[in-house]
Amino acid sequence: QVQLVESGGGLVQAGGSLRLSCAASGRTFSSYAMGWFRQAPGKEREFVAAISWGGTRTSYADSVKDRFTISRDNAKNTVYLQMNSLEPGDTAVYYCAAPGARYAPTSMERTAYDYWGQGTQVTVSS
């Protein structure tokens, strides 16, 4: 059982930046890969970024590559999503997620993740 809590969402102008945080409970946070997904109204939840359990490997959706950066601080049990050059198309509820198994590889698939946070709203104005 893992508890995930996102924070850092808000309203930002196009071209601006925002950093999301996901605080995770549990005693073995450092052994889990982590992912970020987002869901806009009326749309399916889509992959944004993922990071390996050791923090050395990352993956990104093409739509956010070179603009977003995922990172983690295992000492703080927290994963981050730094979002730069934000666009109106980035408007969505952002969720962090964790797989059910330790040392699982990074994945872009929703089905690879068993634990989800409640989401944090990001709104980018034109």
Short mmCIF file of N, CA and C in Angstrom, two decimals:
data_model
loop_
_atom_site.label_atom_id
_atom_site.label_comp_id
_atom_site.label_asym_id
_atom_site.label_seq_id
_atom_site.Cartn_x
_atom_site.Cartn_y
_atom_site.Cartn_z
N GLN A 1 0.83 -1.18 0.00
CA GLN A 1 0.00 0.00 0.00
C GLN A 1 0.88 1.25 0.00
N VAL A 2 0.61 2.15 -0.95
CA VAL A 2 1.36 3.38 -1.10
C VAL A 2 0.37 4.53 -1.16
N GLN A 3 0.67 5.61 -0.45
CA GLN A 3 -0.12 6.82 -0.49
C GLN A 3 0.66 7.91 -1.22
N LEU A 4 0.02 8.54 -2.20
CA LEU A 4 0.64 9.58 -3.01
C LEU A 4 -0.19 10.85 -2.93
N VAL A 5 0.45 11.99 -2.73
CA VAL A 5 -0.23 13.27 -2.62
C VAL A 5 0.48 14.29 -3.50
N GLU A 6 -0.21 14.79 -4.53
CA GLU A 6 0.35 15.80 -5.42
C GLU A 6 0.08 17.20 -4.88
N SER A 7 0.94 18.13 -5.25
CA SER A 7 0.76 19.53 -4.92
C SER A 7 1.53 20.37 -5.92
N GLY A 8 1.26 21.66 -5.92
CA GLY A 8 2.00 22.59 -6.76
C GLY A 8 1.26 23.08 -7.99
N GLY A 9 0.07 22.57 -8.23
CA GLY A 9 -0.71 23.02 -9.37
C GLY A 9 -1.22 24.43 -9.17
N GLY A 10 -1.71 25.02 -10.25
CA GLY A 10 -2.24 26.37 -10.18
C GLY A 10 -2.45 26.96 -11.55
N LEU A 11 -2.66 28.26 -11.57
CA LEU A 11 -2.88 29.01 -12.81
C LEU A 11 -1.60 29.72 -13.21
N VAL A 12 -1.21 29.56 -14.46
CA VAL A 12 0.01 30.18 -14.95
C VAL A 12 -0.21 30.65 -16.39
N GLN A 13 0.46 31.71 -16.77
CA GLN A 13 0.37 32.22 -18.13
C GLN A 13 1.20 31.36 -19.08
N ALA A 14 0.79 31.32 -20.33
CA ALA A 14 1.56 30.61 -21.34
C ALA A 14 3.00 31.11 -21.36
N GLY A 15 3.93 30.17 -21.45
CA GLY A 15 5.34 30.51 -21.40
C GLY A 15 5.93 30.48 -20.01
N GLY A 16 5.09 30.37 -19.01
CA GLY A 16 5.55 30.35 -17.64
C GLY A 16 5.97 28.97 -17.18
N SER A 17 6.30 28.87 -15.90
CA SER A 17 6.80 27.63 -15.32
C SER A 17 6.03 27.28 -14.06
N LEU A 18 6.05 26.00 -13.75
CA LEU A 18 5.39 25.48 -12.56
C LEU A 18 6.10 24.20 -12.16
N ARG A 19 6.21 23.95 -10.87
CA ARG A 19 6.80 22.71 -10.39
C ARG A 19 5.81 21.95 -9.54
N LEU A 20 5.52 20.72 -9.95
CA LEU A 20 4.64 19.85 -9.20
C LEU A 20 5.45 18.94 -8.30
N SER A 21 4.88 18.61 -7.16
CA SER A 21 5.51 17.69 -6.23
C SER A 21 4.56 16.55 -5.92
N CYS A 22 5.12 15.39 -5.66
CA CYS A 22 4.35 14.23 -5.26
C CYS A 22 5.03 13.61 -4.06
N ALA A 23 4.39 13.70 -2.92
CA ALA A 23 4.91 13.13 -1.69
C ALA A 23 4.38 11.72 -1.52
N ALA A 24 5.26 10.78 -1.27
CA ALA A 24 4.90 9.38 -1.16
C ALA A 24 5.16 8.86 0.24
N SER A 25 4.23 8.07 0.72
CA SER A 25 4.43 7.37 1.99
C SER A 25 5.06 6.02 1.72
N GLY A 26 5.45 5.36 2.78
CA GLY A 26 6.04 4.05 2.64
C GLY A 26 7.49 4.02 3.07
N ARG A 27 7.97 2.84 3.31
CA ARG A 27 9.32 2.67 3.83
C ARG A 27 10.34 2.30 2.77
N THR A 28 9.88 2.06 1.52
CA THR A 28 10.78 1.67 0.45
C THR A 28 10.58 2.51 -0.80
N PHE A 29 10.37 3.82 -0.63
CA PHE A 29 10.14 4.70 -1.75
C PHE A 29 11.27 4.64 -2.78
N SER A 30 12.49 4.53 -2.32
CA SER A 30 13.64 4.57 -3.22
C SER A 30 13.70 3.38 -4.17
N SER A 31 12.93 2.34 -3.94
CA SER A 31 12.97 1.16 -4.79
C SER A 31 11.85 1.13 -5.83
N TYR A 32 11.07 2.20 -5.94
CA TYR A 32 9.95 2.24 -6.87
C TYR A 32 10.18 3.27 -7.96
N ALA A 33 9.94 2.86 -9.20
CA ALA A 33 9.83 3.82 -10.27
C ALA A 33 8.59 4.69 -10.06
N MET A 34 8.57 5.87 -10.65
CA MET A 34 7.45 6.78 -10.49
C MET A 34 7.09 7.39 -11.84
N GLY A 35 5.82 7.73 -12.00
CA GLY A 35 5.36 8.33 -13.24
C GLY A 35 4.43 9.50 -13.00
N TRP A 36 4.33 10.36 -13.99
CA TRP A 36 3.36 11.45 -14.03
C TRP A 36 2.44 11.26 -15.22
N PHE A 37 1.15 11.42 -14.99
CA PHE A 37 0.13 11.38 -16.03
C PHE A 37 -0.72 12.63 -15.92
N ARG A 38 -1.48 12.92 -16.97
CA ARG A 38 -2.39 14.06 -16.91
C ARG A 38 -3.68 13.73 -17.65
N GLN A 39 -4.74 14.41 -17.26
CA GLN A 39 -6.04 14.18 -17.86
C GLN A 39 -6.79 15.50 -17.99
N ALA A 40 -7.10 15.86 -19.23
CA ALA A 40 -7.89 17.05 -19.52
C ALA A 40 -9.37 16.68 -19.53
N PRO A 41 -10.26 17.66 -19.35
CA PRO A 41 -11.70 17.36 -19.36
C PRO A 41 -12.13 16.67 -20.64
N GLY A 42 -12.84 15.56 -20.49
CA GLY A 42 -13.33 14.82 -21.64
C GLY A 42 -12.28 13.99 -22.35
N LYS A 43 -11.07 13.95 -21.83
CA LYS A 43 -9.99 13.21 -22.47
C LYS A 43 -9.54 12.05 -21.59
N GLU A 44 -8.86 11.09 -22.20
CA GLU A 44 -8.29 9.98 -21.45
C GLU A 44 -7.02 10.42 -20.74
N ARG A 45 -6.71 9.73 -19.67
CA ARG A 45 -5.47 10.01 -18.95
C ARG A 45 -4.28 9.60 -19.82
N GLU A 46 -3.30 10.49 -19.94
CA GLU A 46 -2.17 10.24 -20.81
C GLU A 46 -0.85 10.36 -20.07
N PHE A 47 0.13 9.64 -20.56
CA PHE A 47 1.46 9.63 -19.98
C PHE A 47 2.16 10.95 -20.18
N VAL A 48 2.91 11.38 -19.17
CA VAL A 48 3.70 12.60 -19.26
C VAL A 48 5.19 12.30 -19.10
N ALA A 49 5.56 11.66 -18.00
CA ALA A 49 6.97 11.41 -17.72
C ALA A 49 7.10 10.29 -16.70
N ALA A 50 8.27 9.66 -16.68
CA ALA A 50 8.55 8.62 -15.70
C ALA A 50 10.02 8.65 -15.34
N ILE A 51 10.32 8.11 -14.17
CA ILE A 51 11.69 8.08 -13.68
C ILE A 51 11.94 6.74 -13.00
N SER A 52 13.13 6.19 -13.20
CA SER A 52 13.47 4.90 -12.63
C SER A 52 13.63 4.99 -11.13
N TRP A 53 13.66 3.82 -10.49
CA TRP A 53 13.77 3.79 -9.03
C TRP A 53 15.07 4.41 -8.55
N GLY A 54 16.12 4.30 -9.35
CA GLY A 54 17.38 4.89 -8.98
C GLY A 54 17.55 6.33 -9.43
N GLY A 55 16.61 6.83 -10.23
CA GLY A 55 16.65 8.20 -10.68
C GLY A 55 17.59 8.47 -11.84
N THR A 56 18.19 7.43 -12.39
CA THR A 56 19.17 7.61 -13.46
C THR A 56 18.57 7.56 -14.85
N ARG A 57 17.37 7.05 -14.99
CA ARG A 57 16.73 6.94 -16.29
C ARG A 57 15.38 7.64 -16.25
N THR A 58 15.08 8.38 -17.31
CA THR A 58 13.82 9.09 -17.42
C THR A 58 13.23 8.89 -18.81
N SER A 59 11.93 9.08 -18.92
CA SER A 59 11.25 9.03 -20.21
C SER A 59 10.17 10.10 -20.22
N TYR A 60 9.86 10.60 -21.42
CA TYR A 60 8.91 11.69 -21.57
C TYR A 60 8.02 11.47 -22.78
N ALA A 61 6.81 11.96 -22.68
CA ALA A 61 5.96 12.04 -23.86
C ALA A 61 6.56 13.06 -24.83
N ASP A 62 6.40 12.81 -26.12
CA ASP A 62 6.95 13.72 -27.11
C ASP A 62 6.41 15.14 -26.95
N SER A 63 5.19 15.26 -26.48
CA SER A 63 4.57 16.57 -26.37
C SER A 63 5.19 17.45 -25.29
N VAL A 64 5.91 16.85 -24.35
CA VAL A 64 6.51 17.62 -23.26
C VAL A 64 8.02 17.55 -23.24
N LYS A 65 8.60 16.73 -24.09
CA LYS A 65 10.05 16.59 -24.13
C LYS A 65 10.71 17.95 -24.38
N ASP A 66 11.78 18.22 -23.67
CA ASP A 66 12.55 19.46 -23.73
C ASP A 66 11.88 20.61 -22.98
N ARG A 67 10.68 20.38 -22.46
CA ARG A 67 10.00 21.41 -21.66
C ARG A 67 9.82 20.98 -20.21
N PHE A 68 9.56 19.69 -20.00
CA PHE A 68 9.31 19.17 -18.66
C PHE A 68 10.51 18.35 -18.21
N THR A 69 10.75 18.34 -16.91
CA THR A 69 11.82 17.54 -16.33
C THR A 69 11.30 16.83 -15.08
N ILE A 70 11.44 15.51 -15.06
CA ILE A 70 11.06 14.74 -13.89
C ILE A 70 12.31 14.45 -13.07
N SER A 71 12.17 14.51 -11.76
CA SER A 71 13.28 14.23 -10.86
C SER A 71 12.74 13.67 -9.56
N ARG A 72 13.62 13.17 -8.72
CA ARG A 72 13.18 12.65 -7.44
C ARG A 72 14.22 12.90 -6.37
N ASP A 73 13.73 13.00 -5.16
CA ASP A 73 14.58 13.15 -3.99
C ASP A 73 14.16 12.05 -3.02
N ASN A 74 14.88 10.95 -3.05
CA ASN A 74 14.49 9.81 -2.23
C ASN A 74 14.58 10.10 -0.74
N ALA A 75 15.47 11.00 -0.36
CA ALA A 75 15.58 11.35 1.05
C ALA A 75 14.32 12.04 1.55
N LYS A 76 13.59 12.71 0.65
CA LYS A 76 12.35 13.39 0.99
C LYS A 76 11.11 12.62 0.55
N ASN A 77 11.29 11.43 0.00
CA ASN A 77 10.17 10.62 -0.50
C ASN A 77 9.30 11.43 -1.46
N THR A 78 9.93 12.16 -2.37
CA THR A 78 9.21 13.08 -3.24
C THR A 78 9.71 12.98 -4.67
N VAL A 79 8.77 13.01 -5.61
CA VAL A 79 9.09 13.11 -7.03
C VAL A 79 8.56 14.45 -7.54
N TYR A 80 9.28 15.07 -8.46
CA TYR A 80 8.95 16.39 -8.96
C TYR A 80 8.71 16.36 -10.46
N LEU A 81 7.93 17.31 -10.92
CA LEU A 81 7.78 17.56 -12.35
C LEU A 81 7.94 19.05 -12.57
N GLN A 82 9.10 19.44 -13.09
CA GLN A 82 9.35 20.83 -13.44
C GLN A 82 8.82 21.09 -14.83
N MET A 83 7.90 22.03 -14.96
CA MET A 83 7.24 22.31 -16.22
C MET A 83 7.61 23.73 -16.66
N ASN A 84 8.30 23.83 -17.77
CA ASN A 84 8.69 25.11 -18.34
C ASN A 84 8.02 25.32 -19.68
N SER A 85 8.01 26.56 -20.13
CA SER A 85 7.41 26.91 -21.42
C SER A 85 6.01 26.33 -21.56
N LEU A 86 5.21 26.51 -20.54
CA LEU A 86 3.88 25.92 -20.51
C LEU A 86 2.99 26.48 -21.62
N GLU A 87 2.14 25.62 -22.14
CA GLU A 87 1.22 25.95 -23.21
C GLU A 87 -0.21 25.67 -22.76
N PRO A 88 -1.20 26.33 -23.39
CA PRO A 88 -2.59 26.04 -23.02
C PRO A 88 -2.94 24.56 -23.13
N GLY A 89 -2.32 23.84 -24.06
CA GLY A 89 -2.56 22.42 -24.20
C GLY A 89 -2.08 21.59 -23.03
N ASP A 90 -1.29 22.17 -22.13
CA ASP A 90 -0.84 21.47 -20.94
C ASP A 90 -1.88 21.50 -19.83
N THR A 91 -2.95 22.24 -20.00
CA THR A 91 -3.99 22.34 -19.00
C THR A 91 -4.61 20.97 -18.75
N ALA A 92 -4.58 20.52 -17.52
CA ALA A 92 -5.09 19.20 -17.16
C ALA A 92 -4.94 19.00 -15.66
N VAL A 93 -5.54 17.93 -15.17
CA VAL A 93 -5.25 17.45 -13.83
C VAL A 93 -4.06 16.51 -13.94
N TYR A 94 -3.06 16.75 -13.13
CA TYR A 94 -1.83 15.96 -13.17
C TYR A 94 -1.81 14.99 -12.00
N TYR A 95 -1.48 13.74 -12.30
CA TYR A 95 -1.45 12.67 -11.31
C TYR A 95 -0.06 12.04 -11.26
N CYS A 96 0.40 11.74 -10.08
CA CYS A 96 1.59 10.90 -9.96
C CYS A 96 1.15 9.48 -9.68
N ALA A 97 2.02 8.54 -10.02
CA ALA A 97 1.67 7.13 -9.92
C ALA A 97 2.89 6.29 -9.61
N ALA A 98 2.65 5.15 -8.97
CA ALA A 98 3.71 4.22 -8.62
C ALA A 98 3.30 2.81 -8.99
N PRO A 99 4.22 1.99 -9.45
CA PRO A 99 3.89 0.60 -9.74
C PRO A 99 3.76 -0.21 -8.45
N GLY A 100 3.18 -1.40 -8.58
CA GLY A 100 2.99 -2.23 -7.41
C GLY A 100 4.22 -2.99 -6.98
N ALA A 101 5.17 -3.15 -7.88
CA ALA A 101 6.36 -3.95 -7.61
C ALA A 101 7.59 -3.08 -7.47
N ARG A 102 8.44 -3.44 -6.53
CA ARG A 102 9.72 -2.76 -6.39
C ARG A 102 10.62 -3.05 -7.58
N TYR A 103 11.47 -2.09 -7.91
CA TYR A 103 12.45 -2.22 -8.98
C TYR A 103 11.83 -2.46 -10.35
N ALA A 104 10.56 -2.13 -10.51
CA ALA A 104 9.93 -2.22 -11.81
C ALA A 104 10.52 -1.18 -12.74
N PRO A 105 10.61 -1.49 -14.04
CA PRO A 105 11.16 -0.50 -14.98
C PRO A 105 10.18 0.65 -15.21
N THR A 106 10.69 1.73 -15.75
CA THR A 106 9.82 2.84 -16.11
C THR A 106 8.87 2.40 -17.21
N SER A 107 7.67 2.98 -17.21
CA SER A 107 6.66 2.59 -18.18
C SER A 107 5.82 3.80 -18.56
N MET A 108 5.34 3.80 -19.81
CA MET A 108 4.43 4.83 -20.29
C MET A 108 2.98 4.39 -20.26
N GLU A 109 2.72 3.18 -19.76
CA GLU A 109 1.38 2.61 -19.78
C GLU A 109 0.69 2.79 -18.43
N ARG A 110 -0.59 3.20 -18.47
CA ARG A 110 -1.36 3.34 -17.24
C ARG A 110 -1.44 2.05 -16.46
N THR A 111 -1.53 0.92 -17.17
CA THR A 111 -1.71 -0.36 -16.53
C THR A 111 -0.48 -0.81 -15.75
N ALA A 112 0.65 -0.17 -15.95
CA ALA A 112 1.85 -0.52 -15.21
C ALA A 112 1.85 0.05 -13.80
N TYR A 113 0.91 0.92 -13.50
CA TYR A 113 0.89 1.61 -12.22
C TYR A 113 -0.32 1.19 -11.39
N ASP A 114 -0.07 0.91 -10.13
CA ASP A 114 -1.12 0.44 -9.23
C ASP A 114 -1.60 1.51 -8.25
N TYR A 115 -0.77 2.49 -7.98
CA TYR A 115 -1.08 3.51 -6.98
C TYR A 115 -1.10 4.88 -7.62
N TRP A 116 -2.12 5.67 -7.27
CA TRP A 116 -2.33 6.98 -7.87
C TRP A 116 -2.65 8.02 -6.81
N GLY A 117 -2.17 9.23 -7.04
CA GLY A 117 -2.55 10.34 -6.19
C GLY A 117 -3.90 10.89 -6.57
N GLN A 118 -4.35 11.91 -5.85
CA GLN A 118 -5.67 12.49 -6.10
C GLN A 118 -5.67 13.50 -7.23
N GLY A 119 -4.51 13.94 -7.66
CA GLY A 119 -4.39 14.88 -8.76
C GLY A 119 -4.28 16.32 -8.32
N THR A 120 -3.62 17.13 -9.13
CA THR A 120 -3.52 18.57 -8.90
C THR A 120 -3.77 19.29 -10.22
N GLN A 121 -4.58 20.34 -10.17
CA GLN A 121 -5.02 21.04 -11.38
C GLN A 121 -3.95 22.01 -11.85
N VAL A 122 -3.64 21.94 -13.15
CA VAL A 122 -2.76 22.90 -13.80
C VAL A 122 -3.55 23.58 -14.91
N THR A 123 -3.61 24.89 -14.87
CA THR A 123 -4.33 25.66 -15.87
C THR A 123 -3.38 26.68 -16.48
N VAL A 124 -3.25 26.65 -17.80
CA VAL A 124 -2.36 27.55 -18.52
C VAL A 124 -3.21 28.48 -19.37
N SER A 125 -3.13 29.76 -19.12
CA SER A 125 -3.91 30.75 -19.85
C SER A 125 -3.15 31.22 -21.09
N SER A 126 -3.91 31.64 -22.09
CA SER A 126 -3.32 32.11 -23.34
C SER A 126 -2.72 33.50 -23.19
#
